[in-house]
Coordinates of N, CA and C and ligand atoms in Angstrom, one line a residue:
X1 N -22.9 -11.3 -9.9 CA -22.9 -10.8 -11.3 C -22.9 -9.2 -11.2
X2 N -22.1 -8.6 -12.0 CA -22.0 -7.2 -12.0 C -21.8 -6.7 -13.5
X3 N -22.3 -5.5 -13.7 CA -22.1 -4.9 -15.1 C -20.6 -4.6 -15.3
X4 N -20.1 -4.9 -16.5 CA -18.7 -4.7 -16.8 C -18.2 -3.3 -16.5
X5 N -19.0 -2.3 -17.0 CA -18.5 -0.9 -16.8 C -18.5 -0.6 -15.3
X6 N -19.5 -1.0 -14.5 CA -19.5 -0.7 -13.1 C -18.4 -1.4 -12.4
X7 N -18.1 -2.6 -12.8 CA -17.0 -3.4 -12.1 C -15.7 -2.7 -12.4
X8 N -15.4 -2.4 -13.6 CA -14.1 -1.8 -13.9 C -14.0 -0.4 -13.2
X9 N -15.1 0.4 -13.3 CA -15.1 1.7 -12.6 C -14.9 1.6 -11.1
X10 N -15.4 0.5 -10.5 CA -15.4 0.4 -9.1 C -13.9 0.3 -8.6
X11 N -13.0 0.0 -9.5 CA -11.6 -0.2 -9.0 C -10.9 1.2 -9.1
X12 N -11.6 2.3 -9.3 CA -10.9 3.6 -9.4 C -10.4 3.7 -10.9
X13 N -9.4 4.5 -11.1 CA -8.7 4.7 -12.3 C -9.6 5.1 -13.5
X14 N -10.6 4.4 -13.9 CA -11.5 4.8 -15.0 C -12.9 5.1 -14.5
X15 N -13.5 6.1 -15.1 CA -14.9 6.4 -14.8 C -15.7 5.4 -15.7
X16 N -17.0 5.4 -15.5 CA -17.8 4.5 -16.3 C -17.8 5.0 -17.7
X17 N -17.8 6.3 -17.9 CA -17.8 6.8 -19.3 C -16.5 6.4 -20.0
X18 N -15.4 6.4 -19.3 CA -14.1 6.0 -19.9 C -14.1 4.5 -20.2
X19 N -14.8 3.8 -19.3 CA -14.8 2.3 -19.6 C -15.6 2.1 -20.9
X20 N -16.7 2.8 -21.0 CA -17.5 2.6 -22.2 C -16.7 2.9 -23.5
X21 N -15.9 4.0 -23.4 CA -15.0 4.3 -24.5 C -14.0 3.2 -24.8
X22 N -13.4 2.7 -23.7 CA -12.4 1.6 -23.8 C -13.1 0.4 -24.5
X23 N -14.3 0.1 -24.1 CA -15.0 -1.1 -24.7 C -15.3 -0.8 -26.2
X24 N -15.7 0.4 -26.5 CA -16.0 0.8 -27.9 C -14.8 0.7 -28.7
X25 N -13.6 0.9 -28.1 CA -12.4 0.8 -28.9 C -11.8 -0.6 -28.9
X26 N -12.6 -1.5 -28.4 CA -12.2 -2.9 -28.3 C -10.9 -3.1 -27.5
X27 N -10.7 -2.3 -26.4 CA -9.5 -2.5 -25.6 C -9.8 -3.4 -24.4
X28 N -11.0 -3.7 -24.2 CA -11.3 -4.6 -23.0 C -11.7 -6.0 -23.5
X29 N -11.1 -7.0 -22.8 CA -11.4 -8.4 -23.1 C -12.0 -9.0 -21.8
X30 N -12.9 -10.0 -22.1 CA -13.4 -10.8 -21.0 C -13.1 -12.2 -21.3
X31 N -12.3 -12.9 -20.5 CA -11.9 -14.2 -20.8 C -11.3 -14.3 -22.2
X32 N -10.5 -13.3 -22.6 CA -9.8 -13.4 -23.8 C -10.5 -12.9 -25.1
X33 N -11.8 -12.7 -24.9 CA -12.6 -12.2 -26.0 C -13.0 -10.7 -25.9
X34 N -12.9 -10.0 -27.0 CA -13.2 -8.6 -26.9 C -14.6 -8.3 -26.4
X35 N -14.8 -7.5 -25.4 CA -16.1 -7.2 -24.9 C -16.9 -6.4 -25.9
X36 N -18.2 -6.9 -26.1 CA -19.0 -6.2 -27.1 C -19.7 -5.0 -26.6
X37 N -20.1 -5.1 -25.3 CA -20.8 -4.0 -24.7 C -20.4 -3.8 -23.3
X38 N -20.6 -2.5 -22.8 CA -20.1 -2.2 -21.4 C -21.1 -2.7 -20.4
X39 N -22.3 -3.0 -20.8 CA -23.3 -3.4 -19.8 C -23.5 -4.9 -19.7
X40 N -22.6 -5.7 -20.3 CA -22.8 -7.2 -20.1 C -22.5 -7.5 -18.6
X41 N -23.2 -8.5 -18.1 CA -23.1 -8.9 -16.7 C -22.0 -9.9 -16.6
X42 N -21.1 -9.7 -15.6 CA -19.9 -10.5 -15.5 C -19.9 -11.1 -14.1
X43 N -19.4 -12.3 -14.0 CA -19.2 -12.9 -12.7 C -17.8 -12.5 -12.3
X44 N -17.7 -11.6 -11.4 CA -16.4 -11.0 -11.1 C -15.5 -12.0 -10.4
X45 N -16.0 -13.1 -9.8 CA -15.2 -14.0 -9.1 C -14.5 -15.0 -10.1
X46 N -15.1 -15.1 -11.3 CA -14.5 -16.1 -12.3 C -13.9 -15.5 -13.5
X47 N -14.5 -14.4 -14.0 CA -14.0 -13.9 -15.3 C -12.6 -13.2 -15.2
X48 N -11.9 -13.3 -16.3 CA -10.6 -12.6 -16.4 C -10.8 -11.4 -17.3
X49 N -10.8 -10.2 -16.7 CA -11.0 -9.0 -17.5 C -9.6 -8.4 -17.7
X50 N -9.4 -8.0 -19.0 CA -8.1 -7.3 -19.2 C -8.3 -6.0 -20.0
X51 N -7.5 -5.1 -19.8 CA -7.5 -3.8 -20.6 C -6.2 -3.8 -21.3
X52 N -6.2 -3.6 -22.6 CA -5.0 -3.7 -23.5 C -4.2 -4.9 -23.1
X53 N -4.8 -6.0 -22.9 CA -4.1 -7.2 -22.6 C -3.6 -7.4 -21.2
X54 N -3.7 -6.4 -20.4 CA -3.2 -6.5 -19.0 C -4.4 -6.9 -18.1
X55 N -4.3 -8.0 -17.4 CA -5.4 -8.5 -16.6 C -5.6 -7.5 -15.4
X56 N -6.9 -7.4 -15.1 CA -7.2 -6.5 -13.9 C -7.4 -7.4 -12.7
X57 N -6.8 -7.0 -11.6 CA -7.1 -7.8 -10.4 C -8.3 -7.0 -9.7
X58 N -9.4 -7.7 -9.6 CA -10.6 -7.0 -9.0 C -10.4 -7.1 -7.5
X59 N -10.3 -6.0 -6.9 CA -10.2 -6.0 -5.4 C -11.6 -5.6 -4.8
X60 N -12.0 -6.4 -3.9 CA -13.3 -6.1 -3.3 C -13.3 -4.8 -2.5
X61 N -12.2 -4.6 -1.7 CA -12.1 -3.4 -1.0 C -10.7 -2.7 -1.2
X62 N -10.7 -1.5 -0.8 CA -9.4 -0.7 -1.0 C -9.0 -0.2 0.4
X63 N -7.7 -0.3 0.7 CA -7.2 0.2 1.9 C -6.0 1.1 1.6
X64 N -6.2 2.4 2.1 CA -5.1 3.4 1.8 C -4.5 3.9 3.1
X65 N -3.3 4.2 3.0 CA -2.6 4.9 4.1 C -2.3 6.3 3.7
X66 N -2.7 7.3 4.5 CA -2.5 8.7 4.2 C -1.5 9.3 5.3
X67 N -0.6 10.1 4.8 CA 0.2 10.9 5.7 C -0.5 12.3 5.8
X68 N -1.4 12.4 6.8 CA -2.3 13.5 6.8 C -1.6 14.8 7.1
X69 N -1.8 15.8 6.3 CA -1.2 17.1 6.6 C -2.1 17.9 7.5
X70 N -1.6 18.9 8.2 CA -2.4 19.8 9.0 C -3.4 20.5 8.1
X71 N -4.5 21.0 8.7 CA -5.4 21.9 7.9 C -6.5 21.1 7.2
X72 N -6.5 19.8 7.3 CA -7.6 19.0 6.7 C -8.5 18.3 7.7
X73 N -9.8 18.3 7.5 CA -10.7 17.7 8.4 C -10.9 16.2 8.0
X74 N -11.0 15.3 9.0 CA -11.1 13.9 8.7 C -12.6 13.5 8.5
X75 N -13.5 14.4 8.8 CA -14.9 14.0 8.6 C -15.2 14.1 7.1
X76 N -16.3 13.6 6.7 CA -16.6 13.7 5.2 C -17.6 14.7 4.8
X77 N -18.2 15.4 5.8 CA -19.2 16.4 5.5 C -19.4 17.3 6.7
X78 N -20.1 18.4 6.4 CA -20.5 19.3 7.5 C -19.5 20.3 8.0
X79 N -18.4 20.4 7.3 CA -17.3 21.4 7.7 C -17.0 22.3 6.6
X80 N -16.5 23.5 7.0 CA -15.9 24.4 6.0 C -14.5 23.9 5.8
X81 N -14.0 24.2 4.6 CA -12.5 23.9 4.4 C -12.3 22.6 3.8
X82 N -11.0 22.1 3.9 CA -10.6 21.0 3.1 C -10.8 19.7 3.9
X83 N -11.2 18.7 3.1 CA -11.4 17.3 3.6 C -10.3 16.4 3.2
X84 N -9.9 15.5 4.1 CA -8.9 14.5 3.7 C -9.2 13.8 2.4
X85 N -10.5 13.6 2.2 CA -10.9 12.8 0.9 C -10.4 13.6 -0.3
X86 N -10.3 14.9 -0.2 CA -9.9 15.7 -1.4 C -8.4 15.4 -1.8
X87 N -7.7 14.7 -0.8 CA -6.3 14.4 -1.1 C -6.2 13.1 -1.9
X88 N -7.3 12.4 -2.1 CA -7.2 11.1 -2.8 C -7.1 11.3 -4.3
X89 N -6.0 10.9 -4.9 CA -6.0 11.1 -6.4 C -7.0 10.3 -7.1
X90 N -7.4 10.8 -8.2 CA -8.4 10.1 -9.0 C -8.2 8.6 -9.2
X91 N -7.0 8.2 -9.5 CA -6.7 6.8 -9.8 C -6.9 5.9 -8.5
X92 N -6.9 6.5 -7.3 CA -7.1 5.7 -6.1 C -8.5 5.9 -5.5
X93 N -9.3 6.8 -6.1 CA -10.6 7.1 -5.5 C -11.6 6.0 -5.9
X94 N -12.4 5.7 -4.9 CA -13.6 4.8 -5.1 C -14.7 5.3 -4.4
X95 N -15.9 5.0 -4.8 CA -17.1 5.4 -4.1 C -17.1 4.7 -2.7
X96 N -17.6 5.3 -1.7 CA -17.7 4.7 -0.4 C -16.4 4.8 0.4
X97 N -15.4 5.4 -0.2 CA -14.1 5.6 0.6 C -14.3 6.6 1.7
X98 N -13.8 6.3 2.9 CA -13.9 7.2 4.0 C -12.8 7.0 5.0
X99 N -12.5 8.0 5.8 CA -11.4 7.8 6.8 C -11.9 6.9 8.0
X100 N -11.1 5.9 8.3 CA -11.4 5.0 9.4 C -10.8 5.6 10.6
X101 N -11.6 6.5 11.2 CA -11.2 7.2 12.4 C -11.0 8.7 12.2
X102 N -10.9 9.4 13.3 CA -10.8 10.9 13.2 C -9.5 11.3 13.8
X103 N -8.9 12.4 13.1 CA -7.8 13.1 13.7 C -8.3 14.6 13.6
X104 N -7.9 15.4 14.6 CA -8.2 16.8 14.6 C -7.7 17.4 13.3
X105 N -8.2 18.6 13.0 CA -7.8 19.3 11.8 C -6.3 19.6 11.8
X106 N -5.8 20.0 12.9 CA -4.4 20.3 13.0 C -3.4 19.1 13.2
X107 N -4.0 17.9 13.5 CA -3.2 16.7 13.7 C -2.7 16.2 12.4
X108 N -1.5 15.7 12.4 CA -0.9 15.2 11.2 C -0.6 13.7 11.4
X109 N -0.2 13.0 10.3 CA 0.3 11.6 10.4 C -0.7 10.6 9.9
X110 N -0.6 9.4 10.5 CA -1.2 8.2 9.9 C -2.7 8.1 9.9
X111 N -3.3 8.0 8.8 CA -4.7 7.7 8.7 C -5.0 6.6 7.7
X112 N -6.0 5.8 8.0 CA -6.4 4.7 7.1 C -7.7 5.2 6.4
X113 N -7.7 5.1 5.1 CA -9.0 5.3 4.4 C -9.4 4.0 3.7
X114 N -10.6 3.7 3.8 CA -11.1 2.4 3.2 C -12.5 2.5 2.8
X115 N -13.0 1.6 1.9 CA -14.4 1.5 1.6 C -14.9 0.2 2.2
X116 N -14.2 -0.4 3.2 CA -14.6 -1.6 3.9 C -15.2 -1.1 5.2
X117 N -16.5 -0.9 5.3 CA -17.1 -0.4 6.4 C -17.0 -1.3 7.6
X118 N -17.0 -2.6 7.4 CA -16.9 -3.5 8.5 C -15.6 -3.5 9.2
X119 N -14.5 -3.4 8.4 CA -13.2 -3.3 8.9 C -13.0 -2.0 9.7
X120 N -13.5 -0.9 9.1 CA -13.3 0.4 9.8 C -14.1 0.3 11.2
X121 N -15.2 -0.3 11.1 CA -16.0 -0.4 12.4 C -15.2 -1.1 13.4
X122 N -14.6 -2.2 13.0 CA -13.9 -3.0 14.0 C -12.6 -2.3 14.5
X123 N -11.9 -1.5 13.6 CA -10.8 -0.8 14.1 C -11.2 0.2 15.2
X124 N -12.4 0.8 14.9 CA -12.8 1.9 15.8 C -13.5 1.5 17.0
X125 N -13.9 0.2 17.1 CA -14.8 -0.2 18.2 C -14.0 0.0 19.5
X126 N -14.6 0.8 20.4 CA -13.8 1.1 21.7 C -13.3 -0.1 22.4
X127 N -14.1 -1.2 22.4 CA -13.6 -2.4 23.2 C -12.5 -3.1 22.6
X128 N -12.1 -2.8 21.3 CA -10.9 -3.4 20.8 C -9.6 -2.8 21.4
X129 N -9.7 -1.6 21.9 CA -8.5 -1.0 22.5 C -7.3 -0.9 21.6
X130 N -7.5 -0.6 20.4 CA -6.4 -0.5 19.4 C -5.4 0.6 19.9
X131 N -4.1 0.3 20.0 CA -3.1 1.3 20.4 C -2.8 2.3 19.4
X132 N -2.9 3.5 19.7 CA -2.6 4.6 18.8 C -1.5 5.4 19.4
X133 N -0.4 5.5 18.6 CA 0.8 6.2 19.2 C 1.0 7.5 18.5
X134 N 1.2 8.6 19.3 CA 1.4 9.9 18.8 C 2.7 10.5 19.2
X135 N 3.3 11.3 18.3 CA 4.4 12.1 18.7 C 3.8 13.5 19.1
X136 N 4.0 13.9 20.4 CA 3.4 15.1 20.9 C 4.5 16.2 21.1
X137 N 4.2 17.4 20.7 CA 5.1 18.5 21.0 C 4.3 19.5 21.9
X138 N 4.9 19.8 23.0 CA 4.2 20.7 24.0 C 4.8 22.1 24.0
X139 N 4.2 23.0 24.8 CA 4.8 24.3 24.9 C 5.8 24.3 26.0
X140 N 5.9 23.2 26.8 CA 6.9 23.1 27.9 C 7.4 21.6 27.9
X141 N 8.5 21.4 28.5 CA 9.0 20.0 28.5 C 8.1 19.1 29.3
X142 N 7.7 17.9 28.8 CA 6.9 17.0 29.6 C 7.7 16.5 30.7
X143 N 7.0 16.1 31.8 CA 7.7 15.7 33.1 C 7.3 14.3 33.5
X144 N 8.1 13.7 34.4 CA 7.8 12.4 35.0 C 6.5 12.4 35.7
X145 N 6.1 13.6 36.2 CA 4.8 13.6 36.9 C 3.7 13.4 35.9
X146 N 3.8 14.0 34.8 CA 2.8 13.8 33.7 C 2.8 12.3 33.3
X147 N 3.9 11.7 33.2 CA 4.0 10.3 32.8 C 3.1 9.5 33.8
X148 N 3.3 9.8 35.1 CA 2.6 9.0 36.2 C 1.1 9.3 36.0
X149 N 0.8 10.6 35.9 CA -0.7 10.9 35.8 C -1.3 10.3 34.6
X150 N -0.6 10.2 33.4 CA -1.2 9.6 32.3 C -1.4 8.1 32.5
X151 N -0.4 7.5 33.3 CA -0.5 6.1 33.5 C -1.7 5.7 34.4
X152 N -1.9 6.6 35.4 CA -3.0 6.4 36.3 C -4.4 6.7 35.7
X153 N -4.4 7.5 34.6 CA -5.7 7.9 34.0 C -6.0 9.3 34.4
X154 N -6.5 10.1 33.5 CA -6.8 11.5 33.8 C -8.3 11.7 33.8
X155 N -8.7 12.5 34.8 CA -10.1 12.7 34.9 C -10.5 13.8 34.0
X156 N -11.3 13.5 33.0 CA -11.9 14.5 32.0 C -13.3 14.6 32.3
X157 N -14.0 15.6 31.7 CA -15.4 15.9 32.1 C -16.3 14.7 32.0
X158 N -16.0 13.8 31.0 CA -16.9 12.6 30.9 C -16.4 11.4 31.6
X159 N -15.3 11.6 32.4 CA -14.8 10.4 33.2 C -13.3 10.2 33.1
X160 N -12.9 9.2 33.8 CA -11.4 8.9 33.8 C -11.0 8.2 32.5
X161 N -9.8 8.7 32.0 CA -9.3 8.0 30.8 C -8.7 6.7 31.2
X162 N -8.5 5.8 30.2 CA -7.8 4.6 30.5 C -6.3 5.0 30.6
X163 N -5.5 4.1 31.2 CA -4.1 4.4 31.4 C -3.5 4.7 30.0
X164 N -2.7 5.7 29.9 CA -2.0 6.0 28.6 C -0.5 6.0 28.9
X165 N 0.3 5.4 27.9 CA 1.7 5.4 28.1 C 2.3 6.6 27.6
X166 N 3.4 7.1 28.3 CA 4.1 8.3 27.8 C 5.6 8.0 27.9
X167 N 6.3 8.3 26.8 CA 7.7 8.1 26.7 C 8.3 9.5 26.5
X168 N 9.1 10.0 27.4 CA 9.7 11.3 27.3 C 10.8 11.3 26.2
X169 N 10.8 12.3 25.4 CA 11.8 12.4 24.3 C 12.6 13.7 24.6
X170 N 13.4 14.1 23.6 CA 14.1 15.4 23.8 C 13.2 16.6 23.8
X171 N 13.7 17.6 24.5 CA 13.1 18.9 24.5 C 11.6 18.8 24.9
X172 N 10.7 19.4 24.2 CA 9.3 19.5 24.5 C 8.5 18.3 24.0
X173 N 9.1 17.2 23.6 CA 8.4 16.2 22.9 C 8.3 14.9 23.7
X174 N 7.3 14.1 23.4 CA 7.1 12.8 24.0 C 6.2 11.9 23.1
X175 N 6.3 10.6 23.2 CA 5.4 9.7 22.6 C 4.3 9.4 23.6
X176 N 3.1 9.4 23.1 CA 1.9 9.1 23.9 C 1.1 8.0 23.2
X177 N 0.8 6.9 23.9 CA 0.0 5.8 23.3 C -1.3 5.7 24.0
X178 N -2.4 5.8 23.2 CA -3.7 5.8 23.8 C -4.4 4.4 23.3
X179 N -5.3 4.0 24.1 CA -6.1 2.8 23.7 C -7.6 3.2 23.5
X180 N -7.8 4.5 23.5 CA -9.2 5.0 23.2 C -9.0 6.2 22.3
X181 N -10.2 6.8 22.0 CA -10.1 7.9 21.0 C -11.2 8.9 21.3
X182 N -11.1 9.5 22.5 CA -12.1 10.5 22.9 C -11.8 11.8 22.2
X183 N -12.8 12.7 22.1 CA -12.6 14.0 21.5 C -11.5 14.8 22.0
X184 N -10.6 15.2 21.2 CA -9.4 16.0 21.6 C -8.7 15.4 22.8
X185 N -8.6 14.1 22.8 CA -8.2 13.4 24.1 C -6.8 13.9 24.6
X186 N -5.8 13.8 23.7 CA -4.4 14.1 24.1 C -4.3 15.6 24.6
X187 N -5.0 16.4 23.8 CA -4.9 17.9 24.1 C -5.6 18.1 25.5
X188 N -6.7 17.5 25.7 CA -7.3 17.7 27.0 C -6.6 17.0 28.2
X189 N -5.9 15.9 27.9 CA -5.1 15.3 29.0 C -4.0 16.2 29.4
X190 N -3.3 16.7 28.4 CA -2.2 17.6 28.7 C -2.7 18.9 29.4
X191 N -3.8 19.4 28.9 CA -4.4 20.6 29.4 C -4.6 20.4 30.9
X192 N -5.0 19.2 31.3 CA -5.3 19.0 32.7 C -4.0 18.9 33.5
X193 N -2.9 18.8 32.8 CA -1.5 18.8 33.5 C -0.9 20.2 33.3
X194 N -1.6 21.2 32.8 CA -1.1 22.5 32.7 C -0.2 22.7 31.4
X195 N -0.3 21.8 30.5 CA 0.5 22.0 29.3 C -0.3 22.1 28.0
X196 N 0.2 22.8 27.0 CA -0.6 22.9 25.8 C 0.1 22.1 24.7
X197 N -0.7 21.4 23.9 CA -0.2 20.6 22.8 C 0.0 21.6 21.6
X198 N 1.2 21.7 21.1 CA 1.4 22.6 19.9 C 1.7 21.8 18.7
X199 N 1.9 20.5 18.8 CA 2.0 19.6 17.6 C 1.6 18.2 18.0
X200 N 0.8 17.6 17.1 CA 0.4 16.2 17.3 C 0.4 15.4 16.0
X201 N 1.2 14.3 16.1 CA 1.4 13.5 14.8 C 1.2 12.1 15.1
X202 N 0.3 11.4 14.4 CA 0.1 10.0 14.7 C 1.2 9.1 14.0
X203 N 1.9 8.3 14.7 CA 2.9 7.5 14.1 C 2.5 6.1 13.8
X204 N 1.6 5.5 14.6 CA 1.2 4.1 14.4 C -0.1 3.8 15.0
X205 N -0.7 2.7 14.5 CA -1.9 2.1 15.1 C -1.5 0.6 15.2
X206 N -1.5 0.1 16.4 CA -1.0 -1.3 16.6 C 0.5 -1.4 16.1
X207 N 0.7 -2.4 15.3 CA 2.1 -2.6 14.7 C 2.2 -1.9 13.3
X208 N 1.1 -1.3 12.9 CA 1.1 -0.6 11.6 C 1.6 0.8 11.8
X209 N 2.7 1.1 11.1 CA 3.5 2.3 11.3 C 3.4 3.2 10.1
X210 N 3.4 4.5 10.2 CA 3.4 5.4 9.1 C 4.8 5.2 8.4
X211 N 4.8 4.9 7.1 CA 6.2 4.7 6.5 C 6.9 6.0 6.3
X212 N 8.2 6.0 6.5 CA 9.0 7.2 6.5 C 9.1 7.8 5.1
X213 N 8.8 6.9 4.1 CA 8.9 7.4 2.7 C 7.6 7.9 2.1
X214 N 6.6 8.0 3.0 CA 5.3 8.5 2.4 C 5.2 10.0 2.7
X215 N 5.3 10.8 1.6 CA 5.4 12.3 1.8 C 4.0 12.8 2.4
X216 N 4.1 13.9 3.1 CA 3.0 14.5 3.7 C 2.0 14.8 2.6
X217 N 0.7 14.5 2.9 CA -0.4 14.8 1.9 C -0.5 13.7 0.9
X218 N 0.3 12.7 0.9 CA 0.2 11.6 -0.1 C -0.4 10.3 0.5
X219 N -1.0 9.6 -0.4 CA -1.6 8.3 0.0 C -1.1 7.2 -0.9
X220 N -1.1 6.0 -0.4 CA -0.8 4.8 -1.2 C -1.6 3.7 -0.6
X221 N -1.7 2.6 -1.5 CA -2.4 1.4 -1.0 C -1.5 0.7 0.0
X222 N -2.2 0.1 1.0 CA -1.4 -0.7 1.9 C -0.8 -1.9 1.2
X223 N 0.4 -2.2 1.6 CA 1.1 -3.4 1.1 C 0.4 -4.7 1.7
X224 N 0.7 -5.8 1.2 CA 0.1 -7.1 1.8 C 0.5 -7.2 3.2
X225 N 1.7 -6.9 3.5 CA 2.2 -7.0 4.9 C 1.4 -6.0 5.8
X226 N 1.3 -4.8 5.3 CA 0.5 -3.8 6.1 C -0.9 -4.2 6.3
X227 N -1.5 -4.8 5.3 CA -2.9 -5.2 5.4 C -3.0 -6.3 6.4
X228 N -2.0 -7.1 6.5 CA -2.0 -8.2 7.5 C -1.9 -7.6 8.9
X229 N -1.1 -6.5 9.0 CA -0.9 -5.9 10.3 C -2.3 -5.1 10.7
X230 N -2.9 -4.6 9.7 CA -4.2 -4.0 9.9 C -5.2 -5.0 10.4
X231 N -5.2 -6.2 9.8 CA -6.2 -7.2 10.2 C -5.9 -7.7 11.6
X232 N -4.6 -7.7 11.9 CA -4.2 -8.1 13.3 C -4.7 -7.2 14.4
X233 N -5.0 -6.0 14.0 CA -5.5 -5.0 15.0 C -6.9 -5.4 15.5
X234 N -7.6 -6.1 14.7 CA -9.1 -6.3 15.0 C -9.5 -7.7 15.2
Ligands
URA1 N1 -5.9 13.5 20.6 C1 -6.2 14.7 20.2 O1 -6.3 15.6 21.0 N2 -6.3 15.0 18.9 C2 -6.2 14.0 17.9 O2 -6.3 14.3 16.7 C3 -5.9 12.7 18.3 C4 -5.7 12.5 19.7

């Protein structure tokens, strides 16, 4: 059982204050009857709540895909500057929303934001070895020797990395796929090969790929199919 205003507000879009106004204006119905007060307790698993006659689908959790721009930090506190959470538009915002995983401030591309702590935890669990694929741009062309070194694992200060796949592309670019997520991992792996990463863009996690029509800096809810792919990761 949950309070009507809290329940509707938990879905984003309306604040609790706005829900109270909607109720006062008789725009909210519960099981077809106009709601008399915003603090009635509702069984969210059974009741049909509608606003202006349009039924609300109550979603327990929210899963968003972000095309992260450079210049935003993926942590939620403790930094100067812009946080990825600031990119979430009001109608998609929910309490408890946070980025499932970290990308460096200058890294761009795919990020998942969710209020489902358990799912995020499972995606990030090191032993799951979720594959994360990045498009990397270097200051020099990547070489076959780097491909072999990445495949063998690279010795970083905290130990040897797991084998990483590298696919050479045109010019100074390559795809790199990691199954772990150490601090500045790709940058440090290339640094140990004498190259500098000048651009890093995450293109996928498992079979879940950044859609080409999602503009930089924008978020949208995962489709059913994408949610299925996300669940497959863990
Ligand atoms: N590797 C890095 O160096 N940075 C990232 O943001 C992700 C992987």
